[in-house]
């Protein structure tokens, strides 16, 4: 077992990045613990209302010059950043693993997906063009052009500490806005490193700010009159009841990407081997802590032999997943982010048993490579004969738990899927095009996979979501992000 070099070597108190300066916070300081080793790797401040106000003020002042900086000049800074991100690709990936616990290859994937958003935003001189009509009336021309709005707040979750803020920030700054970012206080090191690289890339003071913390910082953003809009990624109760609600009350634009319970429909005509492989990464990658992780497998058909054989194959493959420290290249599943998240998964295993589901792989019985403390680890868990309306079959668990259920035909599978309150990333595995089309047409989901287990949109497509998985209108990434971060100002012109 060879563990890759850990990039965070000494415990330091992280600072906020405000107006181009690294500033000590006056807030309470809490430990950031590596969930695989249980060692404290850094300390993060829970910043105060005054600190978020200072950052917003700096961003507001920087906006004046930044919006006058040409899109070409802004994109050159993004090109500088892209080069630095490539140079520091491995370091950034290892920081993610060290603070979050995911396997190094999952972190490398996360780094790549983050960089792709910077690459797309580099095209801002053309992406931000408007359109014009000559002679809308005799001698009158009319055009519309996207213009920036001011300061935006970006609030991140714990599960993708590097990539998720990059769904927003490159587009926000490319379009001429300034940002204040609040990373998840559970994983603040990745964004601290990203800010260091943004500083090195040459973004002027005040354009890209970061304030560590929790609810106080979020409330400060939501209530601040100079913040024009918020992008939030996190759980549904916070996204809907705190962020979306307050943005409505204060008149801010909002993107709130929220929780999920994703269903995978498995047709009897699927390519079984590839389907089982796709299920492994979708259900258990990132230890199930993905908003696009499949949680429920709906096996279609009344053939008991197919059902039993399929379940046996899945269990057979999953029970050999190697669990351990993500910096060991051979490990396939890391820990959950913290002890509370493990306790939550254990709670759901108990609930599943109480509800009468059949536990065919028990995640409480596992072994971790290398004698690590087991505080945050839990093994892959599989329930079969789960009722779709049971708690284990309908609520977001956000851990490595697969619930297997049955449907007599495709329409019933779609009905079961659509009855769930979430609509983030549902998929079908089939070799039949008509079934695939019927599924993608009728399933209510922001992202749909056809023989794809993780329905993650590329950076040049919007990251969708429906029902309780998304609150807002436009999305992060791609052209939607350009529209979200700009107003389409219309000018009508006549000369006498
Ligand atoms: P969370 O809602 O607990 O926290 C998200 C952010 O909100 C954090 O920065 C946190 O500090 C802040 N926050 C938490 N409670 C708050 C409160 N009461 N008031 C104000 N701010 C608060 O989410 P999490 O546990 O960090 O992330 C996991 C959740 O995110 C899951 O539900 C997952 O499905 C979801 N998620 C969704 C997507 C998507 O694109 N739909 C992507 C990733 C994660």
mmCIF file of N, CA and C in Angstrom, residues 342-388:
data_model
loop_
_atom_site.group_PDB
_atom_site.id
_atom_site.type_symbol
_atom_site.label_atom_id
_atom_site.label_comp_id
_atom_site.label_asym_id
_atom_site.label_seq_id
_atom_site.Cartn_x
_atom_site.Cartn_y
_atom_site.Cartn_z
ATOM 1 N N UNK A 342 -21.489 9.466 8.638
ATOM 2 C CA UNK A 342 -21.507 7.995 8.808
ATOM 3 C C UNK A 342 -22.707 7.588 9.685
ATOM 4 N N UNK A 343 -22.921 8.319 10.766
ATOM 5 C CA UNK A 343 -24.038 7.979 11.663
ATOM 6 C C UNK A 343 -25.372 8.061 10.921
ATOM 7 N N UNK A 344 -25.456 9.020 10.009
ATOM 8 C CA UNK A 344 -26.692 9.170 9.221
ATOM 9 C C UNK A 344 -26.920 7.931 8.349
ATOM 10 N N UNK A 345 -25.851 7.419 7.743
ATOM 11 C CA UNK A 345 -25.978 6.211 6.913
ATOM 12 C C UNK A 345 -26.374 5.020 7.794
ATOM 13 N N UNK A 346 -25.751 4.902 8.962
ATOM 14 C CA UNK A 346 -26.090 3.785 9.864
ATOM 15 C C UNK A 346 -27.559 3.867 10.286
ATOM 16 N N UNK A 347 -27.999 5.107 10.510
ATOM 17 C CA UNK A 347 -29.414 5.305 10.880
ATOM 18 C C UNK A 347 -30.328 4.776 9.765
ATOM 19 N N UNK A 348 -29.975 5.081 8.522
ATOM 20 C CA UNK A 348 -30.823 4.617 7.411
ATOM 21 C C UNK A 348 -30.757 3.101 7.232
ATOM 22 N N UNK A 349 -29.642 2.482 7.595
ATOM 23 C CA UNK A 349 -29.593 1.013 7.509
ATOM 24 C C UNK A 349 -30.611 0.443 8.509
ATOM 25 N N UNK A 350 -30.648 1.019 9.700
ATOM 26 C CA UNK A 350 -31.648 0.570 10.699
ATOM 27 C C UNK A 350 -33.073 0.800 10.186
ATOM 28 N N UNK A 351 -33.286 1.972 9.592
ATOM 29 C CA UNK A 351 -34.631 2.285 9.090
ATOM 30 C C UNK A 351 -35.036 1.271 8.018
ATOM 31 N N UNK A 352 -34.117 0.973 7.108
ATOM 32 C CA UNK A 352 -34.402 0.008 6.038
ATOM 33 C C UNK A 352 -34.819 -1.337 6.612
ATOM 34 N N UNK A 353 -34.112 -1.769 7.642
ATOM 35 C CA UNK A 353 -34.444 -3.061 8.257
ATOM 36 C C UNK A 353 -35.818 -3.006 8.917
ATOM 37 N N UNK A 354 -36.061 -1.891 9.631
ATOM 38 C CA UNK A 354 -37.389 -1.743 10.278
ATOM 39 C C UNK A 354 -38.513 -1.730 9.245
ATOM 40 N N UNK A 355 -38.210 -1.160 8.072
ATOM 41 C CA UNK A 355 -39.242 -1.066 7.029
ATOM 42 C C UNK A 355 -39.437 -2.382 6.277
ATOM 43 N N UNK A 356 -38.620 -3.380 6.587
ATOM 44 C CA UNK A 356 -38.818 -4.705 5.985
ATOM 45 C C UNK A 356 -38.041 -4.949 4.702
ATOM 46 N N UNK A 357 -37.118 -4.039 4.352
ATOM 47 C CA UNK A 357 -36.280 -4.296 3.170
ATOM 48 C C UNK A 357 -35.273 -5.397 3.523
ATOM 49 N N UNK A 358 -34.802 -6.080 2.498
ATOM 50 C CA UNK A 358 -33.883 -7.197 2.757
ATOM 51 C C UNK A 358 -32.436 -6.733 2.542
ATOM 52 N N UNK A 359 -31.633 -6.822 3.594
ATOM 53 C CA UNK A 359 -30.246 -6.351 3.526
ATOM 54 C C UNK A 359 -29.386 -7.455 2.905
ATOM 55 N N UNK A 360 -28.920 -7.226 1.668
ATOM 56 C CA UNK A 360 -28.142 -8.292 1.018
ATOM 57 C C UNK A 360 -26.644 -8.014 1.064
ATOM 58 N N UNK A 361 -26.265 -6.779 1.368
ATOM 59 C CA UNK A 361 -24.849 -6.483 1.650
ATOM 60 C C UNK A 361 -24.845 -5.451 2.776
ATOM 61 N N UNK A 362 -24.217 -5.792 3.887
ATOM 62 C CA UNK A 362 -24.293 -4.960 5.092
ATOM 63 C C UNK A 362 -23.033 -4.098 5.223
ATOM 64 N N UNK A 363 -23.200 -2.803 5.002
ATOM 65 C CA UNK A 363 -22.069 -1.882 5.047
ATOM 66 C C UNK A 363 -21.485 -1.688 6.434
ATOM 67 N N UNK A 364 -22.152 -2.218 7.454
ATOM 68 C CA UNK A 364 -21.594 -2.082 8.809
ATOM 69 C C UNK A 364 -20.473 -3.090 9.028
ATOM 70 N N UNK A 365 -20.409 -4.044 8.097
ATOM 71 C CA UNK A 365 -19.405 -5.096 8.189
ATOM 72 C C UNK A 365 -18.394 -4.850 7.060
ATOM 73 N N UNK A 366 -17.279 -4.200 7.410
ATOM 74 C CA UNK A 366 -16.334 -3.835 6.340
ATOM 75 C C UNK A 366 -14.914 -3.874 6.891
ATOM 76 N N UNK A 367 -13.945 -3.860 5.988
ATOM 77 C CA UNK A 367 -12.563 -3.716 6.475
ATOM 78 C C UNK A 367 -11.873 -2.621 5.674
ATOM 79 N N UNK A 368 -11.081 -1.837 6.403
ATOM 80 C CA UNK A 368 -10.396 -0.696 5.808
ATOM 81 C C UNK A 368 -8.932 -1.062 5.613
ATOM 82 N N UNK A 369 -8.380 -0.699 4.450
ATOM 83 C CA UNK A 369 -6.953 -0.958 4.180
ATOM 84 C C UNK A 369 -6.087 -0.134 5.137
ATOM 85 N N UNK A 370 -5.025 -0.713 5.615
ATOM 86 C CA UNK A 370 -3.960 0.046 6.271
ATOM 87 C C UNK A 370 -4.205 0.459 7.707
ATOM 88 N N UNK A 371 -5.090 -0.194 8.411
ATOM 89 C CA UNK A 371 -5.269 0.076 9.846
ATOM 90 C C UNK A 371 -5.674 1.507 10.176
ATOM 91 N N UNK A 372 -6.469 2.119 9.347
ATOM 92 C CA UNK A 372 -6.896 3.506 9.605
ATOM 93 C C UNK A 372 -8.015 3.528 10.646
ATOM 94 N N UNK A 373 -8.195 4.670 11.342
ATOM 95 C CA UNK A 373 -9.353 4.776 12.248
ATOM 96 C C UNK A 373 -10.649 4.666 11.432
ATOM 97 N N UNK A 374 -11.637 3.972 11.979
ATOM 98 C CA UNK A 374 -12.836 3.668 11.178
ATOM 99 C C UNK A 374 -13.959 4.691 11.363
ATOM 100 N N UNK A 375 -13.663 5.794 12.076
ATOM 101 C CA UNK A 375 -14.705 6.763 12.462
ATOM 102 C C UNK A 375 -15.661 7.167 11.342
ATOM 103 N N UNK A 376 -15.118 7.373 10.132
ATOM 104 C CA UNK A 376 -15.961 7.913 9.054
ATOM 105 C C UNK A 376 -16.224 6.884 7.954
ATOM 106 N N UNK A 377 -15.694 5.701 8.113
ATOM 107 C CA UNK A 377 -15.869 4.706 7.046
ATOM 108 C C UNK A 377 -17.146 3.900 7.240
ATOM 109 N N UNK A 378 -17.725 3.535 6.115
ATOM 110 C CA UNK A 378 -18.822 2.567 6.124
ATOM 111 C C UNK A 378 -18.715 1.838 4.785
ATOM 112 N N UNK A 379 -19.092 0.591 4.769
ATOM 113 C CA UNK A 379 -18.956 -0.184 3.536
ATOM 114 C C UNK A 379 -20.161 -0.014 2.626
ATOM 115 N N UNK A 380 -20.040 -0.472 1.367
ATOM 116 C CA UNK A 380 -21.198 -0.437 0.458
ATOM 117 C C UNK A 380 -22.331 -1.291 1.012
ATOM 118 N N UNK A 381 -23.532 -0.764 0.886
ATOM 119 C CA UNK A 381 -24.709 -1.418 1.470
ATOM 120 C C UNK A 381 -25.750 -1.628 0.369
ATOM 121 N N UNK A 382 -26.341 -2.809 0.345
ATOM 122 C CA UNK A 382 -27.381 -3.061 -0.667
ATOM 123 C C UNK A 382 -28.624 -3.656 -0.001
ATOM 124 N N UNK A 383 -29.751 -2.993 -0.246
ATOM 125 C CA UNK A 383 -31.059 -3.523 0.157
ATOM 126 C C UNK A 383 -31.786 -3.996 -1.093
ATOM 127 N N UNK A 384 -32.499 -5.118 -1.003
ATOM 128 C CA UNK A 384 -33.408 -5.447 -2.108
ATOM 129 C C UNK A 384 -34.846 -5.493 -1.583
ATOM 130 N N UNK A 385 -35.775 -5.612 -2.510
ATOM 131 C CA UNK A 385 -37.212 -5.594 -2.186
ATOM 132 C C UNK A 385 -37.576 -4.344 -1.371
ATOM 133 N N UNK A 386 -37.068 -3.208 -1.823
ATOM 134 C CA UNK A 386 -37.347 -1.934 -1.147
ATOM 135 C C UNK A 386 -38.639 -1.353 -1.721
ATOM 136 N N UNK A 387 -39.463 -0.818 -0.855
ATOM 137 C CA UNK A 387 -40.688 -0.153 -1.324
ATOM 138 C C UNK A 387 -40.339 1.279 -1.732
ATOM 139 N N UNK A 388 -40.779 1.720 -2.923
ATOM 140 C CA UNK A 388 -40.419 3.074 -3.373
ATOM 141 C C UNK A 388 -40.875 4.167 -2.412
#
